[in-house]
mmCIF file of N, CA and C in Angstrom:
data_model
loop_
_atom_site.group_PDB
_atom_site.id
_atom_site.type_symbol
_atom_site.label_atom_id
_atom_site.label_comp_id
_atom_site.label_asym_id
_atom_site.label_seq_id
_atom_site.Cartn_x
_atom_site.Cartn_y
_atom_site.Cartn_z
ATOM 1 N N UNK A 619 0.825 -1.188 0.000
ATOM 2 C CA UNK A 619 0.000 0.000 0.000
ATOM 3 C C UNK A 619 0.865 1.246 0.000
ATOM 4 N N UNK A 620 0.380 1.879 -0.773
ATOM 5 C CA UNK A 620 1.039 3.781 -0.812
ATOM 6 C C UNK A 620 0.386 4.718 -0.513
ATOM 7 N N UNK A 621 0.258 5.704 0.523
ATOM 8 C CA UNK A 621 -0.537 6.463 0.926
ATOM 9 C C UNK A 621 0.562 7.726 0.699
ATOM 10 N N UNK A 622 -0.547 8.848 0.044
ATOM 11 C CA UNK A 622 0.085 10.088 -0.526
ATOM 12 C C UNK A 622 -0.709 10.939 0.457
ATOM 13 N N UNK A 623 0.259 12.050 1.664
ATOM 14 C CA UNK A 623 -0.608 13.004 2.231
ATOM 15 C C UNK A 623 -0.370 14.311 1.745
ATOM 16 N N UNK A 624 -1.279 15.307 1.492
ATOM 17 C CA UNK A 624 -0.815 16.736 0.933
ATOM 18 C C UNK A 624 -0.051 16.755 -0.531
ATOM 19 N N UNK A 625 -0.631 16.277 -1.069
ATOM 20 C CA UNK A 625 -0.302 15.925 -2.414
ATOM 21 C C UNK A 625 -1.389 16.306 -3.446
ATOM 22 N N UNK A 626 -0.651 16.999 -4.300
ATOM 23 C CA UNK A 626 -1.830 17.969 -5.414
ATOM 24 C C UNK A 626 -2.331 16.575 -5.966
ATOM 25 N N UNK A 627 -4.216 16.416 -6.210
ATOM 26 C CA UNK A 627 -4.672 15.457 -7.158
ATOM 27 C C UNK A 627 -4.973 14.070 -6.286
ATOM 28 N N UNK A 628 -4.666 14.192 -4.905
ATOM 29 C CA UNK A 628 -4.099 12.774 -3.948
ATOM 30 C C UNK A 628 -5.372 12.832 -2.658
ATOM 31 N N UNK A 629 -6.043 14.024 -2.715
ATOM 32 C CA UNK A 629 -7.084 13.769 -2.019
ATOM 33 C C UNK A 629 -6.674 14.978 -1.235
ATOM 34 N N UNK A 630 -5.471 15.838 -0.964
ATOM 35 C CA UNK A 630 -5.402 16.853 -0.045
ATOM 36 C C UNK A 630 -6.490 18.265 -0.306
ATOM 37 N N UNK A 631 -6.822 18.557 1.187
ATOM 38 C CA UNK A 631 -7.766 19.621 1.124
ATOM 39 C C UNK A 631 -7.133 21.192 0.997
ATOM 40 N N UNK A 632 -5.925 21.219 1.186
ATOM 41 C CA UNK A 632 -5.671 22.359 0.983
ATOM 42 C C UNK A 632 -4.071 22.343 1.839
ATOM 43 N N UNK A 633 -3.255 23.205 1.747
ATOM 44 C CA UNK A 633 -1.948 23.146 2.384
ATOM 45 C C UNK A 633 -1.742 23.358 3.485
ATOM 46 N N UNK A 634 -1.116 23.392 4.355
ATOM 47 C CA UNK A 634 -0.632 23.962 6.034
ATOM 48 C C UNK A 634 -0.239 25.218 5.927
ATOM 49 N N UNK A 635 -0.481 25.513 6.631
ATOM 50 C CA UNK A 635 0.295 27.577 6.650
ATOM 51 C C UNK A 635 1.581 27.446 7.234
ATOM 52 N N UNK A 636 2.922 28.134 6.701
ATOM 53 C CA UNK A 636 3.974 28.236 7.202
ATOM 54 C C UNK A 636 3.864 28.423 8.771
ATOM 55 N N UNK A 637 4.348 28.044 9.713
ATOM 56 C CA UNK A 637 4.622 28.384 10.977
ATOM 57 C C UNK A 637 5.147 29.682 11.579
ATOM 58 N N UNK A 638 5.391 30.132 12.129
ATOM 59 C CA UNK A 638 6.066 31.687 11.982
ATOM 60 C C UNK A 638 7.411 31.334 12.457
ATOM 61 N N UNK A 639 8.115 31.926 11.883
ATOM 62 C CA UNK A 639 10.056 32.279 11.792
ATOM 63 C C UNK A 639 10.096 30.973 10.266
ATOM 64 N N UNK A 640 9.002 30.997 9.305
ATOM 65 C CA UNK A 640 9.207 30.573 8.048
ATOM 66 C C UNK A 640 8.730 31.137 6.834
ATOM 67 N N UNK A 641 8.951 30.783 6.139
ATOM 68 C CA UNK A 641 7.964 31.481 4.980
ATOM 69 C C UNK A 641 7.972 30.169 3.675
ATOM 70 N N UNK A 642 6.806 30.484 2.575
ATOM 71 C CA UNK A 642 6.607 29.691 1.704
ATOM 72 C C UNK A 642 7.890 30.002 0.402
ATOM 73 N N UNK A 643 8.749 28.699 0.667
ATOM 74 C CA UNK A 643 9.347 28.109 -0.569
ATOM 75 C C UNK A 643 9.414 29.025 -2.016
ATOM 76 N N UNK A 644 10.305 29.730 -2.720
ATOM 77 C CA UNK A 644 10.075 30.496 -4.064
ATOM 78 C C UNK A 644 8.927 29.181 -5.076
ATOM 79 N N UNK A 645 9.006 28.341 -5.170
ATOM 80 C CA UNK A 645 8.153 27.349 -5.547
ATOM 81 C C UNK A 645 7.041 26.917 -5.364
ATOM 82 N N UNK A 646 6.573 27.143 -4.015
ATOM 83 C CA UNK A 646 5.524 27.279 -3.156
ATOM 84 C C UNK A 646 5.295 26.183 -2.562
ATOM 85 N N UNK A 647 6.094 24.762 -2.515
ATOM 86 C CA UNK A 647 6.114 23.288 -1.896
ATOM 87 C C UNK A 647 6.165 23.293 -0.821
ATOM 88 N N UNK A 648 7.070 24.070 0.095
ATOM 89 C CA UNK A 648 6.893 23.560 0.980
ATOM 90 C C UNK A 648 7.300 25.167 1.745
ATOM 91 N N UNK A 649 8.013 24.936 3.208
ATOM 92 C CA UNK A 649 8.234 26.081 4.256
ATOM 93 C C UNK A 649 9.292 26.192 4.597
ATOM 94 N N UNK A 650 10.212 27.482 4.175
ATOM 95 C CA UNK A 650 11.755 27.346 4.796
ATOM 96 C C UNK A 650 11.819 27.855 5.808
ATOM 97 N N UNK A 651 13.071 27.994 6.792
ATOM 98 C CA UNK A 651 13.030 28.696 7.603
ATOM 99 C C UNK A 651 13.419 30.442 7.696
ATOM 100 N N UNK A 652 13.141 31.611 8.305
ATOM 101 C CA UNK A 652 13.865 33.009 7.902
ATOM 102 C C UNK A 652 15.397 32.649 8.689
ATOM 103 N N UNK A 653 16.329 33.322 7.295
ATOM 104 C CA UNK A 653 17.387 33.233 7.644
ATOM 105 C C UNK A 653 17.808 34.414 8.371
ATOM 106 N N UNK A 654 18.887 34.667 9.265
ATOM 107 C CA UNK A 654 19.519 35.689 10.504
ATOM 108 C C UNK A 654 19.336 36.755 9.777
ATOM 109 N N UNK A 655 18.311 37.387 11.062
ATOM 110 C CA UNK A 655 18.244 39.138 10.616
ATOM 111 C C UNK A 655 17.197 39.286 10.358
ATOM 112 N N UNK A 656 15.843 37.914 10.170
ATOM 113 C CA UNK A 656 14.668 38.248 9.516
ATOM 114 C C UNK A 656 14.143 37.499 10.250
ATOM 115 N N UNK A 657 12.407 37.814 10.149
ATOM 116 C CA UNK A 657 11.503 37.092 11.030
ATOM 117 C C UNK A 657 10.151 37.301 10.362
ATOM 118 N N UNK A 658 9.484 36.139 10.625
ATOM 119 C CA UNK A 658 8.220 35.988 9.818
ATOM 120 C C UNK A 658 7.042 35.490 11.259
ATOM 121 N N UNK A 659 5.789 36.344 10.906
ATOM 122 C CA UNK A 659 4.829 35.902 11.711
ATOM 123 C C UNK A 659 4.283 34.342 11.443
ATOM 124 N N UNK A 660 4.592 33.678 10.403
ATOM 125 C CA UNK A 660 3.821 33.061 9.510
ATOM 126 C C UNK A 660 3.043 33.169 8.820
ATOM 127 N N UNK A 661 2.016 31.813 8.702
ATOM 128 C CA UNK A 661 0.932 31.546 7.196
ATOM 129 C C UNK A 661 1.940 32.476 6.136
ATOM 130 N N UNK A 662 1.203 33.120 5.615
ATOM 131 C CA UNK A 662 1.968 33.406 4.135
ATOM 132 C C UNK A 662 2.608 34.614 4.670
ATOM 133 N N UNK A 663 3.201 34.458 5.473
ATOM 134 C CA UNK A 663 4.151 35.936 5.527
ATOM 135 C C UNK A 663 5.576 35.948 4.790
ATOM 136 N N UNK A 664 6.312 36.893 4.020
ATOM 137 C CA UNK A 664 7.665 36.362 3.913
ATOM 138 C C UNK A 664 8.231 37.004 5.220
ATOM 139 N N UNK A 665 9.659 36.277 4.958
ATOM 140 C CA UNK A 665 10.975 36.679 6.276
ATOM 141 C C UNK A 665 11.071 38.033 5.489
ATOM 142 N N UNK A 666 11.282 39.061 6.742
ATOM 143 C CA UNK A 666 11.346 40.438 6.273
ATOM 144 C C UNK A 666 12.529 40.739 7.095
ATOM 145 N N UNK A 667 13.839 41.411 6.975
ATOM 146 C CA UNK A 667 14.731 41.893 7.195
ATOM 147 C C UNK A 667 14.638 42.611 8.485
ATOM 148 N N UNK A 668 15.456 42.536 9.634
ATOM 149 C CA UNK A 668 15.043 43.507 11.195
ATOM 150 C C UNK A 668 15.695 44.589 10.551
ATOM 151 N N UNK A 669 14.969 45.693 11.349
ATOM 152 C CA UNK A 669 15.373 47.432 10.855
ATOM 153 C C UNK A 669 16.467 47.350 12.207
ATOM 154 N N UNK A 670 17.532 48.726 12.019
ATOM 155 C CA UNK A 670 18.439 48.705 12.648
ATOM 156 C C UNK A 670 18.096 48.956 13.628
ATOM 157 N N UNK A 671 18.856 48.674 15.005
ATOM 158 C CA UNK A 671 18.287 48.278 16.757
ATOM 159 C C UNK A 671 17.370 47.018 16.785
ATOM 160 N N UNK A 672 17.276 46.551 15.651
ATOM 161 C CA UNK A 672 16.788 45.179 16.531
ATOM 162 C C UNK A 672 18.031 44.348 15.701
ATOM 163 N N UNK A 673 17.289 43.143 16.327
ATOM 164 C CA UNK A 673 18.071 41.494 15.455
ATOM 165 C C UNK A 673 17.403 39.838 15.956
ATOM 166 N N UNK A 674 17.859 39.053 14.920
ATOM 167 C CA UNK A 674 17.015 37.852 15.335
ATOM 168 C C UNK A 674 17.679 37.043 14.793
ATOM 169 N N UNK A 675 17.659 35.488 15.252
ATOM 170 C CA UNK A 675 18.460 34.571 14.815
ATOM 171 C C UNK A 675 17.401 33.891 13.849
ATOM 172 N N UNK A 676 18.126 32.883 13.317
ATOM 173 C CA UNK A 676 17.558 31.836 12.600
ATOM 174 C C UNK A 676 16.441 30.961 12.880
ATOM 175 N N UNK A 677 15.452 31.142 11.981
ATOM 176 C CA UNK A 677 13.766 31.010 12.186
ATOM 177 C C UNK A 677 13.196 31.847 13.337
ATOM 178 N N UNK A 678 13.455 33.346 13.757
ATOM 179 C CA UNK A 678 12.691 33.628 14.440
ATOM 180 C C UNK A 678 11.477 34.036 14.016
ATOM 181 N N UNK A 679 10.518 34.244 15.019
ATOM 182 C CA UNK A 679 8.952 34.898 14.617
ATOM 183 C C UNK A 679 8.525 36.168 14.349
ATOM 184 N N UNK A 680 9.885 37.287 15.216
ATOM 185 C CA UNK A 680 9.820 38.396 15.304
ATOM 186 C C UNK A 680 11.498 38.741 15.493
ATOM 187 N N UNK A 681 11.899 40.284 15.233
ATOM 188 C CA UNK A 681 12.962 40.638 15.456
ATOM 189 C C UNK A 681 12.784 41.156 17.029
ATOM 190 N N UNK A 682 13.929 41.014 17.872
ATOM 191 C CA UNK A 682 14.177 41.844 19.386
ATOM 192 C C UNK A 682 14.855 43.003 19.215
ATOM 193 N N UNK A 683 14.334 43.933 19.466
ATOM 194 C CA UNK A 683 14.916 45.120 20.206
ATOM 195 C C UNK A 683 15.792 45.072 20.886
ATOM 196 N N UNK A 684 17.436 45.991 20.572
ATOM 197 C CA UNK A 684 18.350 45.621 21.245
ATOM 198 C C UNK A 684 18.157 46.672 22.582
ATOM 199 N N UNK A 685 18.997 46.033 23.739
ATOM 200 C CA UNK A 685 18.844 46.789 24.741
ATOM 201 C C UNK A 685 19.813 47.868 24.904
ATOM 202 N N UNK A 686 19.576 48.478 26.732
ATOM 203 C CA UNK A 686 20.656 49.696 26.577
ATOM 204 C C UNK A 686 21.941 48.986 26.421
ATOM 205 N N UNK A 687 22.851 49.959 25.724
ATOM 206 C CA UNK A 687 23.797 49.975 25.583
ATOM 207 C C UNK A 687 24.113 48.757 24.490
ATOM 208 N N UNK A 688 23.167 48.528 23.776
ATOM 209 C CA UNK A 688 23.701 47.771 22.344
ATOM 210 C C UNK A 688 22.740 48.110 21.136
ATOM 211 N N UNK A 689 23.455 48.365 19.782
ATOM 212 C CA UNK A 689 23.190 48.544 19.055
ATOM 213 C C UNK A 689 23.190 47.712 17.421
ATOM 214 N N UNK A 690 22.460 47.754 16.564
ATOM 215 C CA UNK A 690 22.717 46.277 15.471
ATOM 216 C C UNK A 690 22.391 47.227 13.997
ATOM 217 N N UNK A 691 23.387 46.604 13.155
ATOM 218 C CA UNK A 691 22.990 47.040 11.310
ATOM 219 C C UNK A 691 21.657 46.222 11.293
ATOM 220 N N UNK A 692 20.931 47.483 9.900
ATOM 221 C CA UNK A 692 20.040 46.462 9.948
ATOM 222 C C UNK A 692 19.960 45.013 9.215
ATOM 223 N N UNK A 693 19.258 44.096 9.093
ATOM 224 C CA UNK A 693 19.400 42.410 9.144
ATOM 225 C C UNK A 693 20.417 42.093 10.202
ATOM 226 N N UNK A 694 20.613 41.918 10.726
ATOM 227 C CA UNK A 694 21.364 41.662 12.365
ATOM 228 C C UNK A 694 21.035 40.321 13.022
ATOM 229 N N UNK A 695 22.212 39.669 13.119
ATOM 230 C CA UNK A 695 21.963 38.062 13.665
ATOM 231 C C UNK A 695 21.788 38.469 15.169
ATOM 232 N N UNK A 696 22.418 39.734 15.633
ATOM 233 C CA UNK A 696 22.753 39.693 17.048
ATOM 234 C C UNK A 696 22.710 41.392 17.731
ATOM 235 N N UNK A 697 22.703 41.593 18.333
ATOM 236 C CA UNK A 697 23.207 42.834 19.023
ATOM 237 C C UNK A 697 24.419 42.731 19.514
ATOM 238 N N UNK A 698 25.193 44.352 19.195
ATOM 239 C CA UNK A 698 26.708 44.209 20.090
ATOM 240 C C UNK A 698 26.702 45.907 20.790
ATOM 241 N N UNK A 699 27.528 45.765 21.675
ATOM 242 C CA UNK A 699 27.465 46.814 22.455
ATOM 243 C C UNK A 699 28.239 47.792 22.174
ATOM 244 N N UNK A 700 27.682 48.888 22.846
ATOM 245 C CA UNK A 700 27.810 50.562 22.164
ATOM 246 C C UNK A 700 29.046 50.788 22.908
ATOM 247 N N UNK A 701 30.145 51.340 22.301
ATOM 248 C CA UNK A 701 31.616 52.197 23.240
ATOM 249 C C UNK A 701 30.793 53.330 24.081
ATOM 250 N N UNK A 702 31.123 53.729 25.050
ATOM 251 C CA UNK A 702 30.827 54.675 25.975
ATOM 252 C C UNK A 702 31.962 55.787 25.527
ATOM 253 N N UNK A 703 31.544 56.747 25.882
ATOM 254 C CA UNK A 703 32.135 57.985 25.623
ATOM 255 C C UNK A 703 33.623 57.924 25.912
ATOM 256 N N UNK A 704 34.643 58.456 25.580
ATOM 257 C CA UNK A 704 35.872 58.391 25.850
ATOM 258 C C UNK A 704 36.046 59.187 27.061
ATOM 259 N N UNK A 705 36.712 58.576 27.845
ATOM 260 C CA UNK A 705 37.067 59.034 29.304
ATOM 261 C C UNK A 705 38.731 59.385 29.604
ATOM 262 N N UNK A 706 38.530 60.169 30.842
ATOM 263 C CA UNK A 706 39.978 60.885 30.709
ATOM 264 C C UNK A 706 40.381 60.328 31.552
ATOM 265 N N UNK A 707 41.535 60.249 31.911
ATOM 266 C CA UNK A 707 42.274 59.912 33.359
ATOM 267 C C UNK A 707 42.624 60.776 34.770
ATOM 268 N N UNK A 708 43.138 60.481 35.247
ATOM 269 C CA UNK A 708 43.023 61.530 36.502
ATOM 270 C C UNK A 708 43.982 62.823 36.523
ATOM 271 N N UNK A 709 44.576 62.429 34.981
ATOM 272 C CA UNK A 709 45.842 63.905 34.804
ATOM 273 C C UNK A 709 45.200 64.570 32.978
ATOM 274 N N UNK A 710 44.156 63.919 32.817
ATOM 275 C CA UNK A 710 43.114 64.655 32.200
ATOM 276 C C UNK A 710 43.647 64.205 30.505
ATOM 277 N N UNK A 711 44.220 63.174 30.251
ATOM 278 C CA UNK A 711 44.406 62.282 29.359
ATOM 279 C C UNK A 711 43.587 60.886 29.208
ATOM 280 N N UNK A 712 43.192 61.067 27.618
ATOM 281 C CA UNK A 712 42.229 60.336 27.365
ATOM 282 C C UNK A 712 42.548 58.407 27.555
ATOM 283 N N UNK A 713 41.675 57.989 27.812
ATOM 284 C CA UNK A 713 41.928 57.009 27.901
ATOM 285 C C UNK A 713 41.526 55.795 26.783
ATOM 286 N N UNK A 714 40.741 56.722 25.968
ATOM 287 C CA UNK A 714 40.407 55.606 24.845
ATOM 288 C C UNK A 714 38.863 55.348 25.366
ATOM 289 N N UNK A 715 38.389 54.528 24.487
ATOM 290 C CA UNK A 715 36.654 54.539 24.103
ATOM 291 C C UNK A 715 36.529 53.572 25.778
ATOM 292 N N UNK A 716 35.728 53.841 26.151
ATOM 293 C CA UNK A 716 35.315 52.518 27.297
ATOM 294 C C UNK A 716 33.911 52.012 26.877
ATOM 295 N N UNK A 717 33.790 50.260 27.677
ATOM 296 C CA UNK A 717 33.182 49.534 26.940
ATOM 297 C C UNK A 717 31.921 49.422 28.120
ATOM 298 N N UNK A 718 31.036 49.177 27.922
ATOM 299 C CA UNK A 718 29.580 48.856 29.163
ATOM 300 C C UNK A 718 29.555 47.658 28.963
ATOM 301 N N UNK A 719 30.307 47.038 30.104
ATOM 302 C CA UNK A 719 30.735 45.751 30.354
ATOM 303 C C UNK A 719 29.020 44.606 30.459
ATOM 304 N N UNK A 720 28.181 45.652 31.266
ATOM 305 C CA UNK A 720 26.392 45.082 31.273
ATOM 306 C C UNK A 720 26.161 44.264 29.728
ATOM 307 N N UNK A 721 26.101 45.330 28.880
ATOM 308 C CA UNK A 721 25.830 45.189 27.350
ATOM 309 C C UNK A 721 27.182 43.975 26.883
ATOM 310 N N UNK A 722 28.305 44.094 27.212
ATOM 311 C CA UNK A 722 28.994 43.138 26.708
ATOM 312 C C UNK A 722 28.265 41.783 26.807
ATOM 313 N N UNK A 723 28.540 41.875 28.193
ATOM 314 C CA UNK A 723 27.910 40.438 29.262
ATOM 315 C C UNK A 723 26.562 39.658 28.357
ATOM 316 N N UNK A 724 25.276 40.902 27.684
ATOM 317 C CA UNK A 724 24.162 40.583 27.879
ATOM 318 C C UNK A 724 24.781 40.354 26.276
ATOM 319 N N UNK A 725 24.879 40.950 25.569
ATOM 320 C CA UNK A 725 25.305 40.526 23.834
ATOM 321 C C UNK A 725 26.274 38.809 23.931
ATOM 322 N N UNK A 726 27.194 38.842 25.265
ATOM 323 C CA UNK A 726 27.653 37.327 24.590
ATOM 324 C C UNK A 726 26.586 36.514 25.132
ATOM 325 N N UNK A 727 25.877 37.051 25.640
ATOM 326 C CA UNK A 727 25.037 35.652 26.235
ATOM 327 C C UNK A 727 23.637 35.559 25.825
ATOM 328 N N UNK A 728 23.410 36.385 24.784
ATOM 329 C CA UNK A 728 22.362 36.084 23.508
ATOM 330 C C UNK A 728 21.139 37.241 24.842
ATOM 331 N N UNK A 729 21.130 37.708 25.338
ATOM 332 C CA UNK A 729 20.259 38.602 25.453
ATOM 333 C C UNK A 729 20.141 39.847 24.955
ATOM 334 N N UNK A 730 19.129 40.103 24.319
ATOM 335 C CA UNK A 730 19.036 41.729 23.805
ATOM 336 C C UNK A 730 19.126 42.784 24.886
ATOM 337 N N UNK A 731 17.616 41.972 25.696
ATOM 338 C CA UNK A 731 17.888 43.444 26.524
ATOM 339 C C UNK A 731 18.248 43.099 27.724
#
């Protein structure tokens, strides 16, 4: 015995709706996933590109908003954190960009905000 499910002509009633963090196939067969930087609600949505300050990984549903002290191009797999203002030293020489160690911390460890 051969049983055909979702198959044009095979008895199927109609297709499944993409899931969200996918979209429908250039072909229309089946559901890929959105690749980094994009996010799809589902059913027929395509993966749409995150605008800059957010980002999203692979198959998400939605892009995240990066938090304080991190910032992302837009399509963005990730957020990374913002240099803080350049600071002086105690004889009033610069010390170079300083980093917000919070935002470091929260960017390697996959939190936005």
């Amino acid at each position: 015995n051969i049983s055909a499910q979702n198959v044009a002509g095979a008895g199927a009633r109609g297709c499944a709706p993409c899931l969200a963090g996918h979209e429908v196939a250039p072909d229309g067969s089946s559901c890929h996933r959105c690749p980094v930087g994009h996010s799809s609600a589902g059913g027929g949505a395509a993966c749409a590109a995150c605008a800059s300050g957010y980002a999203a990984a692979e198959g998400a549903a939605a892009c995240v908003a990066c938090g304080p002290g991190l910032r992302s191009a837009g399509a963005a797999a990730r957020c990374e954190p913002v240099p803080m203002l350049a600071a002086k030293n105690f004889v009033g020489a610069s010390t170079g960009p300083q980093w917000d160690l919070q935002a470091i911390a929260r960017a390697w460890h996959g939190n936005a905000t």
